[in-house]
Short mmCIF file of C-alpha atoms in Angstrom, two decimals:
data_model
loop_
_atom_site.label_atom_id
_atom_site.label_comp_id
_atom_site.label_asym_id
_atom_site.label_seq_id
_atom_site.Cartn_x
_atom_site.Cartn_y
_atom_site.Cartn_z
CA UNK A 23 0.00 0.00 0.00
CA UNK A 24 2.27 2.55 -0.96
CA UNK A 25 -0.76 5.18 -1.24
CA UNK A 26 -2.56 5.74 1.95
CA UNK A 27 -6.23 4.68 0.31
CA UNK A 28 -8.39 5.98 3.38
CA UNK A 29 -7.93 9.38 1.77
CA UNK A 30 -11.05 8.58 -0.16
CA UNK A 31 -13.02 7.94 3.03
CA UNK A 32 -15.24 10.56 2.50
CA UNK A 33 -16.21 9.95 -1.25
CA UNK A 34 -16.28 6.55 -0.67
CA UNK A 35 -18.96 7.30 1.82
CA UNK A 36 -20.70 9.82 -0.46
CA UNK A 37 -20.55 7.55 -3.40
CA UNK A 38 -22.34 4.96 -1.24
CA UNK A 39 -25.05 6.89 -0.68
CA UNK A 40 -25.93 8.02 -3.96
CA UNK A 41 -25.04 4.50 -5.07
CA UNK A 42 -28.89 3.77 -3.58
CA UNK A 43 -30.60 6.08 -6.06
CA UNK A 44 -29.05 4.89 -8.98
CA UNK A 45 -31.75 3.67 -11.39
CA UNK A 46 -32.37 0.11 -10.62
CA UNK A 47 -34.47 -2.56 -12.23
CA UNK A 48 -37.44 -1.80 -10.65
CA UNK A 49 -37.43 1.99 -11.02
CA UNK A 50 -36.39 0.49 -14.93
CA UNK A 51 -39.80 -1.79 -15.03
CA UNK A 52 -41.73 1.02 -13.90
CA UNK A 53 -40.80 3.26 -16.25
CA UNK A 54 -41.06 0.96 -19.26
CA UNK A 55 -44.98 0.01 -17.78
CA UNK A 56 -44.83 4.15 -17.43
CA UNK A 57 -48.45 5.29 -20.46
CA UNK A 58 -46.36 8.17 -21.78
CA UNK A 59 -42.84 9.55 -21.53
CA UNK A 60 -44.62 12.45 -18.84
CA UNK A 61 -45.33 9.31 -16.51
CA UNK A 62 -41.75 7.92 -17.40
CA UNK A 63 -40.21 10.92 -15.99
CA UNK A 64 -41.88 11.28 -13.24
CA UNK A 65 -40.33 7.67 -11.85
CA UNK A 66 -37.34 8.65 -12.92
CA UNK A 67 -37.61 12.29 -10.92
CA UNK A 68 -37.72 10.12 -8.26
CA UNK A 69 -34.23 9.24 -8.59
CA UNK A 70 -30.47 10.69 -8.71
CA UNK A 71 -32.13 12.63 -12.34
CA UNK A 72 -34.34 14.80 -10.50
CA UNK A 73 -32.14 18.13 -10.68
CA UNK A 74 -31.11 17.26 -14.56
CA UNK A 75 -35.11 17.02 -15.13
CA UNK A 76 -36.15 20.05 -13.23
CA UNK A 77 -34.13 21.98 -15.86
CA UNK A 78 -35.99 20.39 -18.34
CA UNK A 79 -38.18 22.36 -20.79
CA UNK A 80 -39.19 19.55 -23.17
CA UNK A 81 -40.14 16.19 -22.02
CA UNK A 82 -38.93 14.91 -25.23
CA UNK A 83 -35.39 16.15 -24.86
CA UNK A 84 -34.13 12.99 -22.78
CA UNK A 85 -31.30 13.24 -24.60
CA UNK A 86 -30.39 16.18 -22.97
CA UNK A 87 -31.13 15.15 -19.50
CA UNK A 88 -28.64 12.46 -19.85
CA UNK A 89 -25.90 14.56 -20.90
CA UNK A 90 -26.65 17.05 -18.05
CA UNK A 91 -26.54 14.81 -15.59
CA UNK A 92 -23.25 12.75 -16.74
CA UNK A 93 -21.50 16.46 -16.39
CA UNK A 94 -23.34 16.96 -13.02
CA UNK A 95 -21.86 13.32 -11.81
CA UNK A 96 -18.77 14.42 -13.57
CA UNK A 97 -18.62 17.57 -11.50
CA UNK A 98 -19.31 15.96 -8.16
CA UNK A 99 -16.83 12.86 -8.70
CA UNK A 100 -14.32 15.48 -9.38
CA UNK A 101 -14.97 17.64 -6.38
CA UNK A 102 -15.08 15.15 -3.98
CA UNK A 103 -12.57 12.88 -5.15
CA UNK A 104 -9.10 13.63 -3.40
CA UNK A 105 -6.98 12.41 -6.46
CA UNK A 106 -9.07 15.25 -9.49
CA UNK A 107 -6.12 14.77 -12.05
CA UNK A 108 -7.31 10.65 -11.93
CA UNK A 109 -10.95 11.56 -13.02
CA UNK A 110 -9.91 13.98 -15.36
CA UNK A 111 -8.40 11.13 -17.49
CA UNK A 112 -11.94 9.85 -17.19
CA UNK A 113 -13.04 13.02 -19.13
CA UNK A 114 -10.77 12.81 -21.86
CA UNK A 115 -12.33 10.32 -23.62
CA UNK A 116 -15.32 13.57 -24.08
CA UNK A 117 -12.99 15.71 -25.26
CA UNK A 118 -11.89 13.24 -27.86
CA UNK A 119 -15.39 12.90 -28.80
CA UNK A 120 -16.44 16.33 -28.99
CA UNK A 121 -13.49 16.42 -31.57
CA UNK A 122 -14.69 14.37 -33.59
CA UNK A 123 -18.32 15.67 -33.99
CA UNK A 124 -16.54 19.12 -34.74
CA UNK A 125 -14.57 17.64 -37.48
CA UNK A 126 -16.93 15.34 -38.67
CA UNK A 127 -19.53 18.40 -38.82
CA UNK A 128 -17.28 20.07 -40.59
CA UNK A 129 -15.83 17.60 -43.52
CA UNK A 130 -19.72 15.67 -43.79
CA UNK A 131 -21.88 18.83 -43.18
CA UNK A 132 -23.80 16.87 -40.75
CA UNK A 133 -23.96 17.62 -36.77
CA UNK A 134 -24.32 13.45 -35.86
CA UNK A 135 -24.17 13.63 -32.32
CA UNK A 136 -24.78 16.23 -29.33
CA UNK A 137 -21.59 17.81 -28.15
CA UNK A 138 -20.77 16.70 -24.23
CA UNK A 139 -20.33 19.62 -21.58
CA UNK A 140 -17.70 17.43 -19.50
CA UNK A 141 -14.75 17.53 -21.25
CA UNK A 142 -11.83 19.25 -19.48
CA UNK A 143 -11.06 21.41 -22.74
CA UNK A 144 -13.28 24.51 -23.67
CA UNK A 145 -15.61 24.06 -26.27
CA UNK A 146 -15.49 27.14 -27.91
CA UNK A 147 -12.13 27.22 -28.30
CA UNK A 148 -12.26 23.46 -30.06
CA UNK A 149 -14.40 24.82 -32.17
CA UNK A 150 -13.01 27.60 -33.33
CA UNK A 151 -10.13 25.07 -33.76
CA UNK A 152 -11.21 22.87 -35.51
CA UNK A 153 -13.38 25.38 -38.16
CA UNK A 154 -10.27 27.77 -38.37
CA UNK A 155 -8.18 24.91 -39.23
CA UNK A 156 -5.65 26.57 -36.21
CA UNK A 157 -5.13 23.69 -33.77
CA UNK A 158 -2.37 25.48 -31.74
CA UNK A 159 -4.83 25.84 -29.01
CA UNK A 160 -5.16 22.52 -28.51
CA UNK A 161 -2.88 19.83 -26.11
CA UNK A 162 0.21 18.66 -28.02
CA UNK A 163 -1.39 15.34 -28.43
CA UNK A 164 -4.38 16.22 -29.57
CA UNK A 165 -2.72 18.99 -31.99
CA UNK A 166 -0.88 16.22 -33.52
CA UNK A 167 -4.05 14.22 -33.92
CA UNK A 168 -6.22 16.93 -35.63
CA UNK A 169 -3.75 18.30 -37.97
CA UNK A 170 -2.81 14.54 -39.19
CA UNK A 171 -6.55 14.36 -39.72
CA UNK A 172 -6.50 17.60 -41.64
CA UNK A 173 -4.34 16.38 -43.77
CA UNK A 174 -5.18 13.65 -44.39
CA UNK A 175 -8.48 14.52 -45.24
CA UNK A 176 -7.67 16.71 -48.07
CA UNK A 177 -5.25 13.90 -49.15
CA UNK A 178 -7.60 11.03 -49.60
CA UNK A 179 -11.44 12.51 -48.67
CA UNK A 180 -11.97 9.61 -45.91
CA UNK A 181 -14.13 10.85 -43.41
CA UNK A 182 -13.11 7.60 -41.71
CA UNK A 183 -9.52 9.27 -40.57
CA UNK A 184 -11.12 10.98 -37.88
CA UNK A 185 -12.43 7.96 -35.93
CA UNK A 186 -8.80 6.78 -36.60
CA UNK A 187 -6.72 9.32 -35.72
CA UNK A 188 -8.42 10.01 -32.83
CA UNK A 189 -9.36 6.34 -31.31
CA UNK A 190 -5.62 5.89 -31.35
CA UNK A 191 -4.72 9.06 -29.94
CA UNK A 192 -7.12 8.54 -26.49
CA UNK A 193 -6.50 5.11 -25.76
CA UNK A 194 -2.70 6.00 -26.20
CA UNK A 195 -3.48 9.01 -23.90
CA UNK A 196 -5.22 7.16 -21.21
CA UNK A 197 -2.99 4.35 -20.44
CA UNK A 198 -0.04 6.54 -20.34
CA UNK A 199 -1.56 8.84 -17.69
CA UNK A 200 -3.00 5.76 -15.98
CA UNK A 201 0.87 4.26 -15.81
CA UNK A 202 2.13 8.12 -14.88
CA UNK A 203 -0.08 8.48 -12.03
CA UNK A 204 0.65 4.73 -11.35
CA UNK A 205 -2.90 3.87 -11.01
CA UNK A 206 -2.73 -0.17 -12.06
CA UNK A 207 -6.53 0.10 -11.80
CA UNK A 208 -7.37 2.58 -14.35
CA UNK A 209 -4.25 0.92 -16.43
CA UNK A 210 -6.47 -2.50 -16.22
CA UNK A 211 -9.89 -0.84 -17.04
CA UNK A 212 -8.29 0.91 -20.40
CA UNK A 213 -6.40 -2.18 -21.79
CA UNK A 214 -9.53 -4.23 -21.45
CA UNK A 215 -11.52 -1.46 -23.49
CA UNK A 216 -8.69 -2.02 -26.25
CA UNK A 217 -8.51 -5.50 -26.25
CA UNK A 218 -12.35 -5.22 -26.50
CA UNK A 219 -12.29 -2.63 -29.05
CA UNK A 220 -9.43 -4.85 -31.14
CA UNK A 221 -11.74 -7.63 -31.33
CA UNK A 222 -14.29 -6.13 -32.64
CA UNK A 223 -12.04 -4.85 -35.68
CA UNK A 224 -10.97 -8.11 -36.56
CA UNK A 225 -13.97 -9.06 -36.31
CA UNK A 226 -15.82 -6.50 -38.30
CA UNK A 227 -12.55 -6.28 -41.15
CA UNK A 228 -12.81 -9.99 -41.55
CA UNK A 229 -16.64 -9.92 -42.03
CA UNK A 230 -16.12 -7.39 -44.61
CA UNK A 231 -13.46 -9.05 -46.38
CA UNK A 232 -10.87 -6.48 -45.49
CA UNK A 233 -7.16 -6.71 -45.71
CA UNK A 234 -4.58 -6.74 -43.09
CA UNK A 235 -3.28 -3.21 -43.90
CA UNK A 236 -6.93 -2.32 -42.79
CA UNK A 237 -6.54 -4.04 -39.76
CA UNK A 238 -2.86 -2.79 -38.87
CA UNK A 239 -4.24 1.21 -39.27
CA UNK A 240 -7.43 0.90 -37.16
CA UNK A 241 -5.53 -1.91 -34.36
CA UNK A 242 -4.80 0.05 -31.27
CA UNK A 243 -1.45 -0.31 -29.31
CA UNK A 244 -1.18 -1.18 -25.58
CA UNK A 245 -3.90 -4.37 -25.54
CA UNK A 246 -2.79 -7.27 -23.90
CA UNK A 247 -3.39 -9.10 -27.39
CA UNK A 248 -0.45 -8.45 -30.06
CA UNK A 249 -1.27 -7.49 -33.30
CA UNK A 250 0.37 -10.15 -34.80
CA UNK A 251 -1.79 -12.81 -33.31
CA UNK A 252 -4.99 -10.95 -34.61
CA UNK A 253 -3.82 -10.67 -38.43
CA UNK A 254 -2.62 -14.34 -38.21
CA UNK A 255 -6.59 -14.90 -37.83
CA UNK A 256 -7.49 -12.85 -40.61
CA UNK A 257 -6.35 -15.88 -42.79
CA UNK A 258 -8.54 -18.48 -40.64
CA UNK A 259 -12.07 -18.71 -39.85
CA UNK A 260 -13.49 -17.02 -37.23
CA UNK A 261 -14.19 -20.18 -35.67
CA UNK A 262 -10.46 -20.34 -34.70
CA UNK A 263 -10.73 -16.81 -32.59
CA UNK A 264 -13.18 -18.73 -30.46
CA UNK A 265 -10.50 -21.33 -29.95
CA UNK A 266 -7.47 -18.56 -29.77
CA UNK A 267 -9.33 -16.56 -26.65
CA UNK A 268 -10.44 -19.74 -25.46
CA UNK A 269 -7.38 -19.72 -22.97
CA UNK A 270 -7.86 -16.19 -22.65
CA UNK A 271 -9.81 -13.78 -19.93
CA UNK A 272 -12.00 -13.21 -23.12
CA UNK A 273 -13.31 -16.58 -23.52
CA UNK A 274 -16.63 -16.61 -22.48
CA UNK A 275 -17.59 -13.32 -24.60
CA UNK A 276 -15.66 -14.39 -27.54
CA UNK A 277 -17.92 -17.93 -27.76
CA UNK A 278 -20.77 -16.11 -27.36
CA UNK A 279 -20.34 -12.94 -28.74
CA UNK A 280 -17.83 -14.16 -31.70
CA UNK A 281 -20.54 -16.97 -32.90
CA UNK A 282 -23.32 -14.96 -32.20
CA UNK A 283 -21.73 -12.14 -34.84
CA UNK A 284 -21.06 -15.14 -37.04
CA UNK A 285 -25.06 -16.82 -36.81
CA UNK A 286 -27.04 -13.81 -36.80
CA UNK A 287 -24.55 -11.14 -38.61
CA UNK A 288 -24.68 -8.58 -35.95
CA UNK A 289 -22.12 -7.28 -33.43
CA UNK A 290 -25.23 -6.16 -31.04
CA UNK A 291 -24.75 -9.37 -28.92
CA UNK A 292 -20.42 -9.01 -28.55
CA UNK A 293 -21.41 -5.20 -27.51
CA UNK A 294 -23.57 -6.25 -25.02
CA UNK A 295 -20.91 -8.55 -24.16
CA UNK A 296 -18.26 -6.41 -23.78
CA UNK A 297 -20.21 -3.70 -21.81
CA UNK A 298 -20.96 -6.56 -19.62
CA UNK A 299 -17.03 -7.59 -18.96
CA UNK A 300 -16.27 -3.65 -18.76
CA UNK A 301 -18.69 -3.80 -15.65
CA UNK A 302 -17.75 -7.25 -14.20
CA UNK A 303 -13.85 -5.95 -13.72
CA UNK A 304 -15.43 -3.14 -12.13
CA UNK A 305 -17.81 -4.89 -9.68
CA UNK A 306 -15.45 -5.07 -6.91
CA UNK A 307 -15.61 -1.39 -7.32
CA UNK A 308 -18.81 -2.22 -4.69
CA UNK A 309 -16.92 -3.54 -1.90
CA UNK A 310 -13.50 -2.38 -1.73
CA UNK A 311 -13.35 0.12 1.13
CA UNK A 312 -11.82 2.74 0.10
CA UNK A 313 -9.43 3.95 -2.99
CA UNK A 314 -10.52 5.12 -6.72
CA UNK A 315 -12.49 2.14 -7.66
CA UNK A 316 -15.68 2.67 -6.39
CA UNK A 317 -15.58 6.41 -7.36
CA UNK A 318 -14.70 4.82 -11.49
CA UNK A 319 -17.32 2.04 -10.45
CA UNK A 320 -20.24 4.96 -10.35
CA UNK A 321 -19.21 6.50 -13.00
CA UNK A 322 -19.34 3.97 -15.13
CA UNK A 323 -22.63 3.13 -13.62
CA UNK A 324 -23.99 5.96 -15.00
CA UNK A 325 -22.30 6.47 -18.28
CA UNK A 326 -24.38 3.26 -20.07
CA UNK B 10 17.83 7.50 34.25
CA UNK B 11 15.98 6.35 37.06
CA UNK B 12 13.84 3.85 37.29
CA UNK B 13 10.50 6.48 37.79
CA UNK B 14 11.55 7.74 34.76
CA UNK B 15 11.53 4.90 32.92
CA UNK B 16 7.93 3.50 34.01
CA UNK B 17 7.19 7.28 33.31
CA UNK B 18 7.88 6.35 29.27
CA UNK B 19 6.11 3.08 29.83
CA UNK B 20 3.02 5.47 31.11
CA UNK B 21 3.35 7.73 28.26
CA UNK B 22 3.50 4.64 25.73
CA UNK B 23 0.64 3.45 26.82
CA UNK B 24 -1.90 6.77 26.90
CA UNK B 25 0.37 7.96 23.49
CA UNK B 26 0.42 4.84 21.11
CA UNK B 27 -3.08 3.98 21.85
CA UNK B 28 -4.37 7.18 21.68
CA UNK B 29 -3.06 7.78 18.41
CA UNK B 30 -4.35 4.85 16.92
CA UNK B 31 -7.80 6.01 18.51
CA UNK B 32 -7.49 8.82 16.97
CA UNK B 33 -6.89 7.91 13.40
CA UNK B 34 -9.32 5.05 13.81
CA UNK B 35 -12.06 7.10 15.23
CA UNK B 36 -10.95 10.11 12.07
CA UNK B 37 -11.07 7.74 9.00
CA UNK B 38 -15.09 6.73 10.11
CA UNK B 39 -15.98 10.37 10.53
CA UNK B 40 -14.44 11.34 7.00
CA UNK B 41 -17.02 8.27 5.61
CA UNK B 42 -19.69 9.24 7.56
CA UNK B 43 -19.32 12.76 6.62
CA UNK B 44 -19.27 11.46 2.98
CA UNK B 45 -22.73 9.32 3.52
CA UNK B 46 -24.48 12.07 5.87
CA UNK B 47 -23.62 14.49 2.96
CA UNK B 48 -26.18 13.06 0.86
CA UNK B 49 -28.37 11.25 3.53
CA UNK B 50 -28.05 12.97 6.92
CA UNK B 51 -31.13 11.27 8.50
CA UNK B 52 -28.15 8.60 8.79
CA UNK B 53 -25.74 10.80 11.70
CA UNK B 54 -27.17 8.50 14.63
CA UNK B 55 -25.85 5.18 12.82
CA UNK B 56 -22.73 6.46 11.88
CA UNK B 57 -21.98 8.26 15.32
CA UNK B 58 -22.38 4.65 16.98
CA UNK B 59 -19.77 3.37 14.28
CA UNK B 60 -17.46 6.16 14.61
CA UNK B 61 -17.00 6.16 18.41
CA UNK B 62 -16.31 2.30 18.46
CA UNK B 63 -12.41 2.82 17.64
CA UNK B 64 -11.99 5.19 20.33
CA UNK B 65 -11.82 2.24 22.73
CA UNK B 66 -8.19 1.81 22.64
CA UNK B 67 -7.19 5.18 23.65
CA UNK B 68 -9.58 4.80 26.56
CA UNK B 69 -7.31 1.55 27.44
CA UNK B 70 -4.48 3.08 26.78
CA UNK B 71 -4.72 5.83 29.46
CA UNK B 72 -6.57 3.00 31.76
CA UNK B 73 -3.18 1.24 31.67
CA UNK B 74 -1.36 4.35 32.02
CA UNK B 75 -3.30 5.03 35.45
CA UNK B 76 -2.26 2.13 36.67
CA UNK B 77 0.93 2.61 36.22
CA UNK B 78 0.90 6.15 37.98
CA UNK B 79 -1.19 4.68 40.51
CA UNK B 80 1.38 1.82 41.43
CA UNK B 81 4.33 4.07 41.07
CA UNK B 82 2.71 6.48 43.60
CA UNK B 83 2.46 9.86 41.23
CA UNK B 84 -1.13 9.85 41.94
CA UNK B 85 -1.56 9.15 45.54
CA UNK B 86 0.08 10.17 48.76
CA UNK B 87 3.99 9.29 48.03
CA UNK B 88 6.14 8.84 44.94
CA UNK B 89 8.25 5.30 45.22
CA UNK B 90 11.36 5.40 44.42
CA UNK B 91 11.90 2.73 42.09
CA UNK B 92 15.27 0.81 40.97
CA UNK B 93 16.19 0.91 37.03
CA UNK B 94 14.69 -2.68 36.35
CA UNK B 95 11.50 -2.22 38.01
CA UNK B 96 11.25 0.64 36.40
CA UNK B 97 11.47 -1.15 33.00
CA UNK B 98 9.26 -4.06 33.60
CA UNK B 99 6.49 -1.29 33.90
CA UNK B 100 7.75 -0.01 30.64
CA UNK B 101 7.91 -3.47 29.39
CA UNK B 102 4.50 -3.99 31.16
CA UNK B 103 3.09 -0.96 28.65
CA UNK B 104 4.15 -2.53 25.38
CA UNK B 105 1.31 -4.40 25.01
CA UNK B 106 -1.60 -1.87 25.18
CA UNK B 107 0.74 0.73 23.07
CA UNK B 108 1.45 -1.49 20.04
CA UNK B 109 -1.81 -3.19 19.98
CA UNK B 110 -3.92 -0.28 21.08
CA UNK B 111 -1.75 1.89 18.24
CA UNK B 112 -2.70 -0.77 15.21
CA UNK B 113 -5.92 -2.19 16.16
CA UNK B 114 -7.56 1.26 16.41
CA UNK B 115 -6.22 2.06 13.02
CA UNK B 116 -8.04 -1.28 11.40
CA UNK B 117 -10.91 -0.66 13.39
CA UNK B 118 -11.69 2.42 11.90
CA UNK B 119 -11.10 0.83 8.33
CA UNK B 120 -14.06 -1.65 9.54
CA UNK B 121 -15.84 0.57 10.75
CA UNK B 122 -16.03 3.25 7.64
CA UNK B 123 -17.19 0.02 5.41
CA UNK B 124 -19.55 -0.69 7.72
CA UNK B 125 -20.65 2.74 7.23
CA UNK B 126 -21.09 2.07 3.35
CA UNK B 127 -22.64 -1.06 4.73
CA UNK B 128 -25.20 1.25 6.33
CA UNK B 129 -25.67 3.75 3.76
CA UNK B 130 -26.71 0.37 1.16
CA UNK B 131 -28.74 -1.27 3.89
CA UNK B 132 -29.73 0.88 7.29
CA UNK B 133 -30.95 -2.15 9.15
CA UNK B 134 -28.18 -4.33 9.07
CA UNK B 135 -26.41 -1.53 11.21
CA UNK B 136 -25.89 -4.54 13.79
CA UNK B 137 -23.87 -6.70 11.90
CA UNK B 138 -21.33 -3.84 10.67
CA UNK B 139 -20.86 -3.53 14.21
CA UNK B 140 -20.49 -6.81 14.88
CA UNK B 141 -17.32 -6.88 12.35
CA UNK B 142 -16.09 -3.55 13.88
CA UNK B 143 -16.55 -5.56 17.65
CA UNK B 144 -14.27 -8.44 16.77
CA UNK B 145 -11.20 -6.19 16.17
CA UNK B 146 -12.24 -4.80 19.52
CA UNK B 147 -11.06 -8.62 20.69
CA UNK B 148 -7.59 -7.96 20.02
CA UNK B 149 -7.62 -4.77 22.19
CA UNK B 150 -9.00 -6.25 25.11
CA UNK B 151 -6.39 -9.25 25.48
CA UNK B 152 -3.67 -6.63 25.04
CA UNK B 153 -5.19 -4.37 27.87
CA UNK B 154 -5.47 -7.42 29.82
CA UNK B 155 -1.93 -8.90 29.24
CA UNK B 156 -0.70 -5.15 30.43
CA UNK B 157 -2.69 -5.15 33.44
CA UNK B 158 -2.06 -8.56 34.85
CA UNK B 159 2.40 -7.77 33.94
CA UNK B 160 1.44 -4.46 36.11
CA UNK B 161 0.07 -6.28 38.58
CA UNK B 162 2.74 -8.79 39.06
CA UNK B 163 5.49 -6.65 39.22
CA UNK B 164 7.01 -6.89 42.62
CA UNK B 165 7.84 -3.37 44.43
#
């Protein structure tokens, strides 16, 4: 214990609490038997929500609500948590995304997705950024990212760059300030995203009939699967990733998952899957005393 | 030194050690119980009964310390004048209470605080987090009594 953990005692204790009002299954059931989305809400103002929906002008706008309250939890998690710098790595994987609805607004003239308030970086200034085509502004790493995607873009028109460029850039990001602040728990939560995230590309690049090249530009470094054992399986069935994983941590959600993707054709099950595993590793996030975990734990608990 | 002094160190050992490990048991529950009353506060009587059970120690602690100023005569009508090894059996005599008293209020706080997330999750199994909390409380006791029966023996 080189970190003296009882230093979260007090958010521990607050994140127990509000831990109660999370929406459970039967606040869930109730809302689904709910006549209209004005009885829906009023279950759910009954929980942890009911500040986001007071705000609320339009019922409709749940959207919104969400995204309000993930910046409230945001807010509090930070405040309370003795350790800030450790959450903020949990909030750059918003500014990352509110980068790429900039740029993809800007190169595909469509605004996809809503931008999130809970990045650490300021909005304005990202998009000013990214519409000036000035990325100066921005961290170095991030700089790097959106002016390879700039160029790229005028190089080949591939809207698909951004997601790339990007991907790569956060999960690099986030498990070198997880091993910086030397927080093995974070470090454990990220690799398991990109192992997830891995298998899903080989997945998806061998359903489409993709090359390896593909493979090598979208694979993402730091997993604790090497890239060179998931192009040897572009060459074999898929069947054989069952059998590869099968001695893995990833076995049960690859047979599943993997042959689910193969029967029915879609990836819905393996997502499912993976959100599941994401929240297993973090279940003992529910009775560890004190330290980081349960504070990651909730907010993970409310981001899906 | 003489051997008054020397008890004298065993005395403040004793009432110190224990103390301090009171006091950091008895500080980690009140950060968590601050954290839960934050958001719930109808929960302060639970959490009060939690938070005062690692203060136990440092009450042994000075209980062993009395003794020792009681046998040694600084509280009562004449101060003995002890020789240098009776004076360190009684510092000998403290050990126990100090060291024990010193970690065992430190992991009963630790208990304790879960319990309090214990309460916050399920207010009427408030018993049973005690319960936990009560068998570190164990260790405590056969310390204090291993100091007070050495104290007791000690021939003046």
């Amino acid at each position: 214990m080189s970190i003296d953990d009882t230093i979260y005692a007090y958010a521990v204790g607050r994140i127990r609490a509000l831990e109660t009002r999370l929406v459970d299954r039967a606040r869930l059931e109730r809302m689904i038997d709910a006549s209209s989305a004005e009885e829906a809400l009023k279950v759910l103002a009954e929980s942890d929500y009911a500040n986001a929906i007071a705000e609320l002008t339009d019922v409709h706008d749940f959207e919104s609500i969400l995204a309000a309250e993930l910046k409230n939890t945001f807010d509090l998690i930070f405040d309370i948590s003795p350790r800030p710098e450790l959450i903020s790595i949990m909030a750059l994987r918003y500014d990352v995304h509110n980068l790429k609805v900039l740029f993809k607004a800007k190169y595909l003239g469509v605004k996809s997705d809503l931008l999130m308030l809970v990045g650490s970086l300021d909005l304005d200034k990202m998009e000013y950024a990214v519409s000036e085509d000035d990325y100066l502004d921005l961290p170095p790493m991030l700089r790097q990212a959106a002016e390879g995607i700039s160029e790229d873009f005028l190089l080949n028109r591939d809207p698909q760059v951004i997601d790339l460029y990007l991907d790569r850039v956060l999960y690099d990001q986030l498990v070198t300030s997880a091993r910086e602040n030397g927080s093995k728990f974070l470090e454990g939560l990220f690799v398991r995203q990109i192992d997830l995230t891995n298998l899903r590309s080989l997945v998806r690049v061998k359903r489409m009939g993709l090359d390896r090249e593909l493979l090598t530009k979208i694979f993402l470094p730091h997993g604790s699967i090497q890239l060179d054992r998931l192009t040897a399986m572009l060459d074999e069935p898929l069947e054989s990733l069952i059998t590869m994983l099968s001695m893995s941590d990833y076995a049960d959600l690859a047979a599943e998952g993997v042959r689910d993707w193969i029967d029915k054709g879609t990836a819905s099950r393996l997502e499912k899957l993976s959100d599941d595993y994401i929240t297993a590793y973090l279940k003992p996030s529910k009775w560890t005393p004190f330290g980081l975990e349960p504070l990651i734990g909730y907010l993970w608990a409310k981001e899906i | 030194m003489t051997g008054t002094e020397i008890a004298l160190i065993g005395a403040a050992l004793a009432v110190g050690l224990a103390g301090i490990g009171s006091a950091i048991g008895v500080g980690i529950v009140g950060q968590s119980a601050s954290g839960l009353v934050t958001e719930d506060p109808d929960k302060f009587g639970q959490t009060l009964l939690l938070q005062a059970l690692p203060g136990t120690q440092g009450i042994y602690g000075l209980l062993a310390g009395f003794i020792i100023m009681q046998n040694i005569g600084i509280i009562g009508d004449e101060l003995l004048v002890l020789t240098v090894p009776q004076g360190y059996a009684f510092l000998m005599a403290s050990i126990p209470i100090a060291i024990v008293g010193l970690v065992s209020g430190i992991y009963q706080g630790r208990v304790s605080a879960s319990a309090v997330g214990l309460v916050a999750k399920r207010p009427e199994e408030l018993g049973k987090g005690i319960v936990y909390a009560v068998m570190v409380e164990t260790y405590a006791v056969l310390a204090l009594l291993a100091t007070i029966m050495l104290l007791f023996g000690i021939p003046l």
